[in-house]
Structures are given as C-alpha cells and as structure tokens.
C-alpha cells in the first residue's frame, strides 16, 4: 500500500518538476570549480536557470552577480549507457568586460571510498620511445606522499599522458574519464577522507573576457561503473565509444583506421623522394593511405652543421 501511494504521488508531480530535480542532481554530482573576481564559485550566489534541451540534454545556466559572465553547463545523457557528458561554456554578456576568471576546472568529482587503495589506470602518450602508449598504473593510498597524483599534457599536446583515465574504487565500482580537449589539460587526484579528482585547463588559468566572447572549456565524458567487474565495465564503455564517439563518414559508417607509411627526413631533392615513393608503390607494393615524412633536416643547399634543435633553416 505504501509503495502504491508513493507511485501515485510521483504520477501527480508535473514532468518539469521531475526533470528539474534530475538537472539539480547532475549539477551536484558533476560540479565545475573556479574563482571569479577572487571569490570561489558558489552556485547559490549566482542566478541559476534550469533548461531542458531535449530528452537527453539539459542545461544549468548561471549568471554572475555582476551580470557580466554567463556559465552554461550542458549535461548529455546516452540512452542505454551509464554515461554523462559535461560541457561548460563561458560567455561575456553585456557591453563590459568580465571580471577575472581563475583556475577553471571543468569537473570536480568526489566519491566516498573505503578501500585500502584507489587504482588509477593511465596510458603514456607519444615521445617516439618504446614506452609510448604503455600502461603506467598508479595506486593512491591514505599515507603521506602516496595519496595524490597529477597528470597533464606537455608541449601543447598529450605527450606525457593520453587524456583517458580509469579509476577503480574497488573491484566492482569505478569510473572511466575522457577529457575532450586537443590542447593543454591537467588532472589532479587525491585520496583522503574521500577521493576527489579535478580536471580542466593546464594552469595557471587567469583571464577576463571581452564583450561577445564565448569560450568552450574542456569537456568531460564520465562512465559510471557500478556493481560491475572491470572487464564488464570496459566492454560496456567500449560499446559506448563505438556507438557514440567513433568518427563516421557521410553514410554513417565508421572510418577504417588510416594506414600510414613513414620515411625519415633528409631528402634534399624531389627526385630522391620520388624514388622512395616508386620503391614503396611498385617494388614492395605496400598499401598506404598517408605518406608521413619526418620534419626533415633539409637545411640550406650546402651542408651545414645542425645542432639538436630546429634551427632557422629547418622546416
């Protein structure tokens, strides 16, 4: 009888009330973090507005107390998958420049956790070394200098680490994170009374915006693994990636991986480059989609000593 009464009560509630509750829960579960004009962002101190875009997309829109900065966070759900995509956008509204934005983080993830250690699964980036694209996992524990971890891009791209992070709270629960950003990014984690992670632009972040400017900040895809083994979770996450995050052609078919053929630099004449191509195509008959030529130590027409960096005549 009690269960029937609760269901009846829910049926009487307006749909917009239920959806607003869902938006508020998403905003609380996946908050952003930054400071504006020296004050930490507090959602209650800004003018919030909840919007339903469609059945799978919702927005929280915050306007700063001075009315100059608008923060729009789009939350996208994916039918059939426990995945949420968080897309924050900053916009200067009005005719005046905004105040200063500091240390913007697109996500602060906090979880209760009672295990002895939290495993962080990560993969190295590419620096032309045999350890490229290798697993370099870490375990966070509640002890001095073992309780925190920092990951970031390097040289303007994901050289040190790929922007994908797996976190195992225990054998049956965890998250998969993907940072949607082609430039600099960072992720910081700590395991104390709770586990927390923040991710966003590689700091220090300190800027103001001019009228009409709109900045899309790094977005984050979060897969929640609840009461599933790691193998089950990764299989489900990969199905999600194939279905929703794989590049497709105009017919909706997934692009086949591009097969490149690479050659080193140092070919100072076009004739020599054509000889290489002729050898690859006609003699060895190697099928390839892209010819990848090293940056090339072409230099001046005459031979000159080259040091270890890209000098003025390198291209």
XYZ file of C-alpha atoms in Angstrom:
315
model
C 0.000 0.000 0.000
C 2.843 2.398 0.876
C 4.618 1.642 -2.428
C 1.375 2.273 -4.327
C 0.918 5.637 -2.563
C 4.448 6.748 -3.479
C 3.895 5.821 -7.113
C 0.621 7.728 -7.159
C 2.353 10.776 -5.674
C 5.074 10.641 -8.326
C 2.443 10.371 -11.045
C 0.792 13.553 -9.796
C 4.026 15.561 -9.908
C 4.483 17.681 -13.052
C 7.062 16.442 -15.542
C 9.051 19.674 -15.396
C 9.472 19.234 -11.633
C 10.935 15.754 -12.080
C 13.238 16.958 -14.838
C 14.380 19.946 -12.760
C 15.221 17.564 -9.939
C 17.304 15.476 -12.352
C 19.202 18.561 -13.567
C 19.936 19.611 -9.992
C 21.240 16.131 -9.221
C 23.541 16.215 -12.257
C 24.826 19.659 -11.278
C 25.561 18.433 -7.754
C 27.172 15.185 -8.915
C 29.370 16.775 -11.601
C 30.169 20.344 -10.458
C 32.653 22.755 -12.020
C 35.208 24.649 -9.951
C 36.738 28.115 -10.432
C 37.061 31.555 -8.902
C 35.577 34.789 -10.211
C 36.924 38.112 -9.051
C 38.741 36.348 -6.227
C 35.659 34.515 -4.942
C 35.123 30.774 -5.220
C 32.170 29.923 -7.472
C 29.119 29.153 -5.360
C 26.080 28.101 -7.427
C 23.685 29.597 -4.908
C 25.313 33.026 -5.174
C 24.859 33.155 -8.962
C 21.492 33.381 -10.737
C 20.729 29.775 -11.770
C 18.355 28.708 -14.514
C 17.493 25.128 -15.454
C 16.716 24.276 -19.079
C 15.551 21.137 -20.810
C 17.006 20.950 -24.321
C 15.528 17.544 -25.202
C 15.043 14.151 -23.596
C 18.801 13.519 -23.319
C 20.246 17.029 -22.965
C 19.770 19.511 -20.139
C 21.477 22.728 -19.079
C 22.293 24.700 -15.981
C 22.819 28.385 -16.754
C 24.459 30.620 -14.153
C 24.834 34.395 -14.377
C 27.472 36.086 -12.244
C 26.379 38.533 -9.533
C 27.713 41.458 -11.595
C 25.722 40.265 -14.630
C 28.775 40.157 -16.914
C 29.630 36.449 -17.107
C 27.372 33.561 -18.063
C 28.280 29.931 -17.410
C 26.281 27.332 -19.335
C 26.846 23.681 -18.472
C 25.273 21.152 -20.816
C 24.700 17.655 -19.440
C 24.202 14.988 -22.067
C 22.937 11.506 -21.230
C 23.224 8.491 -23.519
C 20.370 6.048 -23.772
C 21.361 2.581 -22.663
C 24.679 3.641 -21.119
C 25.570 4.996 -17.630
C 27.450 7.890 -19.238
C 27.234 11.651 -18.755
C 28.962 14.273 -20.867
C 29.665 17.628 -19.196
C 30.241 20.644 -21.492
C 30.905 24.006 -19.798
C 30.849 27.233 -21.822
C 31.756 30.716 -20.582
C 30.300 33.791 -22.278
C 30.732 37.506 -21.756
C 27.253 39.052 -21.782
C 26.530 42.767 -21.923
C 28.743 45.595 -23.088
C 31.521 45.415 -20.488
C 34.448 43.104 -19.916
C 34.046 40.433 -17.264
C 35.962 40.157 -14.040
C 38.914 37.801 -13.710
C 38.344 34.029 -14.024
C 40.900 31.907 -12.162
C 41.742 28.187 -12.176
C 38.742 26.920 -14.132
C 38.125 23.197 -13.686
C 35.520 21.550 -15.892
C 34.821 18.862 -13.312
C 35.324 18.152 -9.643
C 34.474 14.532 -8.981
C 34.108 13.455 -5.352
C 33.331 9.935 -4.165
C 33.057 8.165 -0.834
C 35.512 5.297 -0.747
C 36.602 2.881 1.979
C 39.089 0.678 0.145
C 42.767 0.487 1.116
C 43.787 1.935 -2.235
C 42.340 3.541 -5.348
C 43.841 2.333 -8.617
C 44.348 4.858 -11.407
C 44.730 3.330 -14.860
C 46.574 5.568 -17.319
C 48.407 5.290 -20.639
C 51.518 7.150 -21.724
C 51.458 9.475 -24.717
C 53.927 9.619 -27.607
C 57.524 10.846 -27.439
C 58.964 8.437 -30.044
C 60.054 5.961 -27.399
C 59.446 2.268 -26.869
C 57.373 3.134 -23.788
C 54.793 5.084 -25.849
C 51.169 4.007 -25.351
C 52.014 1.773 -22.395
C 50.032 1.259 -19.202
C 51.585 3.068 -16.240
C 49.062 2.480 -13.468
C 49.263 4.043 -10.024
C 47.684 3.273 -6.645
C 46.637 6.050 -4.287
C 46.705 5.273 -0.572
C 45.943 7.206 2.590
C 49.534 7.876 3.502
C 51.929 10.786 3.114
C 53.087 11.360 -0.484
C 51.157 8.304 -1.658
C 47.755 9.993 -1.584
C 47.911 12.310 -4.602
C 48.566 12.164 -8.334
C 48.998 14.752 -11.082
C 48.666 14.214 -14.831
C 48.931 16.791 -17.585
C 49.697 17.438 -21.213
C 53.132 18.559 -22.329
C 54.399 20.663 -25.219
C 50.859 21.724 -26.020
C 49.540 18.203 -26.574
C 49.103 14.808 -24.913
C 52.764 13.806 -24.944
C 53.122 12.615 -21.348
C 49.688 11.005 -20.926
C 46.652 10.269 -23.036
C 43.565 12.184 -21.829
C 41.805 8.999 -20.733
C 41.746 7.898 -17.103
C 40.313 4.799 -15.470
C 39.699 4.843 -11.715
C 38.891 1.727 -9.684
C 37.431 2.427 -6.247
C 37.180 -1.321 -5.647
C 36.785 -4.449 -7.754
C 33.128 -3.681 -8.575
C 32.974 0.120 -8.803
C 34.827 2.850 -10.662
C 34.702 5.429 -13.422
C 36.177 5.971 -16.876
C 37.006 9.577 -17.776
C 37.754 11.051 -21.189
C 38.865 14.679 -21.463
C 37.660 16.256 -24.690
C 40.431 18.691 -25.465
C 43.067 18.998 -28.180
C 45.384 21.368 -26.328
C 46.690 21.597 -22.785
C 44.884 19.850 -19.927
C 45.536 18.579 -16.448
C 44.012 16.197 -13.920
C 44.681 16.127 -10.176
C 43.611 13.409 -7.768
C 43.824 12.866 -4.028
C 42.670 10.122 -1.689
C 41.944 11.259 1.846
C 38.684 11.045 3.735
C 37.141 10.969 0.253
C 38.528 10.527 -3.227
C 38.434 13.622 -5.395
C 39.536 14.495 -8.906
C 39.596 17.786 -10.775
C 40.296 18.274 -14.458
C 40.493 21.287 -16.719
C 42.953 23.595 -18.417
C 46.627 23.338 -17.576
C 47.244 26.200 -15.147
C 47.731 28.811 -14.165
C 44.407 29.958 -15.647
C 43.841 33.689 -15.225
C 41.836 35.697 -17.768
C 38.996 38.103 -18.382
C 36.599 38.072 -21.335
C 35.623 40.854 -23.715
C 32.043 41.577 -24.858
C 30.820 38.958 -27.297
C 33.487 36.381 -26.478
C 32.456 32.794 -25.801
C 34.901 30.129 -24.602
C 34.164 26.409 -24.730
C 36.108 24.871 -21.884
C 37.407 21.269 -21.886
C 34.507 18.865 -21.678
C 34.499 15.545 -19.869
C 32.827 12.200 -20.534
C 32.168 10.166 -17.381
C 31.236 6.492 -17.400
C 29.997 5.182 -14.054
C 30.846 1.550 -13.309
C 28.532 0.388 -10.548
C 28.426 -3.225 -9.377
C 30.272 -4.462 -12.445
C 33.654 -6.072 -12.823
C 36.351 -4.117 -14.623
C 36.039 -6.429 -17.644
C 32.270 -5.893 -17.815
C 32.661 -2.136 -17.413
C 35.357 -1.765 -20.063
C 33.342 -3.846 -22.525
C 30.306 -1.606 -21.978
C 32.391 1.575 -22.219
C 33.933 0.397 -25.500
C 30.465 -0.299 -26.897
C 29.546 3.266 -25.943
C 32.642 4.657 -27.694
C 31.894 2.696 -30.872
C 28.267 3.775 -30.906
C 28.612 7.432 -29.923
C 32.245 8.610 -30.155
C 33.709 6.991 -33.271
C 34.286 9.109 -36.410
C 31.945 8.225 -39.255
C 31.688 9.079 -42.927
C 28.740 10.748 -44.651
C 26.953 7.384 -44.835
C 27.284 6.806 -41.116
C 29.928 4.109 -41.476
C 32.884 4.097 -39.073
C 36.113 5.220 -40.707
C 38.654 2.459 -41.136
C 41.991 3.199 -39.448
C 44.349 5.132 -41.701
C 47.458 3.151 -42.598
C 50.474 5.473 -42.857
C 53.875 4.813 -44.363
C 56.660 6.933 -42.918
C 60.085 7.940 -44.161
C 62.802 9.925 -42.488
C 63.808 13.436 -43.452
C 66.991 14.379 -45.211
C 65.771 14.066 -48.804
C 67.108 17.260 -50.282
C 65.737 16.712 -53.793
C 62.303 15.873 -55.127
C 63.869 13.179 -57.334
C 65.085 11.268 -54.305
C 61.625 11.492 -52.713
C 60.053 10.183 -55.933
C 62.476 7.246 -55.941
C 61.331 6.332 -52.428
C 57.671 6.501 -53.473
C 58.332 4.407 -56.565
C 60.102 1.791 -54.450
C 57.237 1.645 -51.935
C 54.451 1.504 -54.519
C 55.925 -0.534 -57.337
C 58.674 -2.703 -55.841
C 57.273 -3.577 -52.422
C 53.631 -2.809 -53.218
C 52.915 -1.513 -49.731
C 49.339 -0.211 -49.498
C 49.088 3.005 -47.557
C 46.644 5.878 -47.151
C 49.039 8.568 -45.984
C 52.738 9.176 -46.570
C 54.241 10.523 -43.370
C 57.511 12.392 -43.937
C 59.635 13.359 -40.960
C 60.036 17.089 -40.299
C 63.144 16.918 -42.476
C 66.645 18.134 -41.907
C 66.714 19.842 -45.283
C 68.567 22.978 -44.233
C 70.468 25.072 -46.724
C 71.544 23.755 -50.163
C 75.058 23.290 -48.804
C 75.786 21.017 -45.875
C 75.951 22.935 -42.626
C 76.302 21.630 -39.064
C 72.958 21.100 -37.327
C 72.538 21.217 -33.600
C 69.932 19.423 -31.543
C 67.069 21.849 -32.055
C 65.034 23.052 -35.040
C 67.268 25.817 -36.372
C 66.286 28.725 -38.638
C 66.659 26.692 -41.846
C 64.653 23.664 -40.768
C 61.121 23.160 -41.991
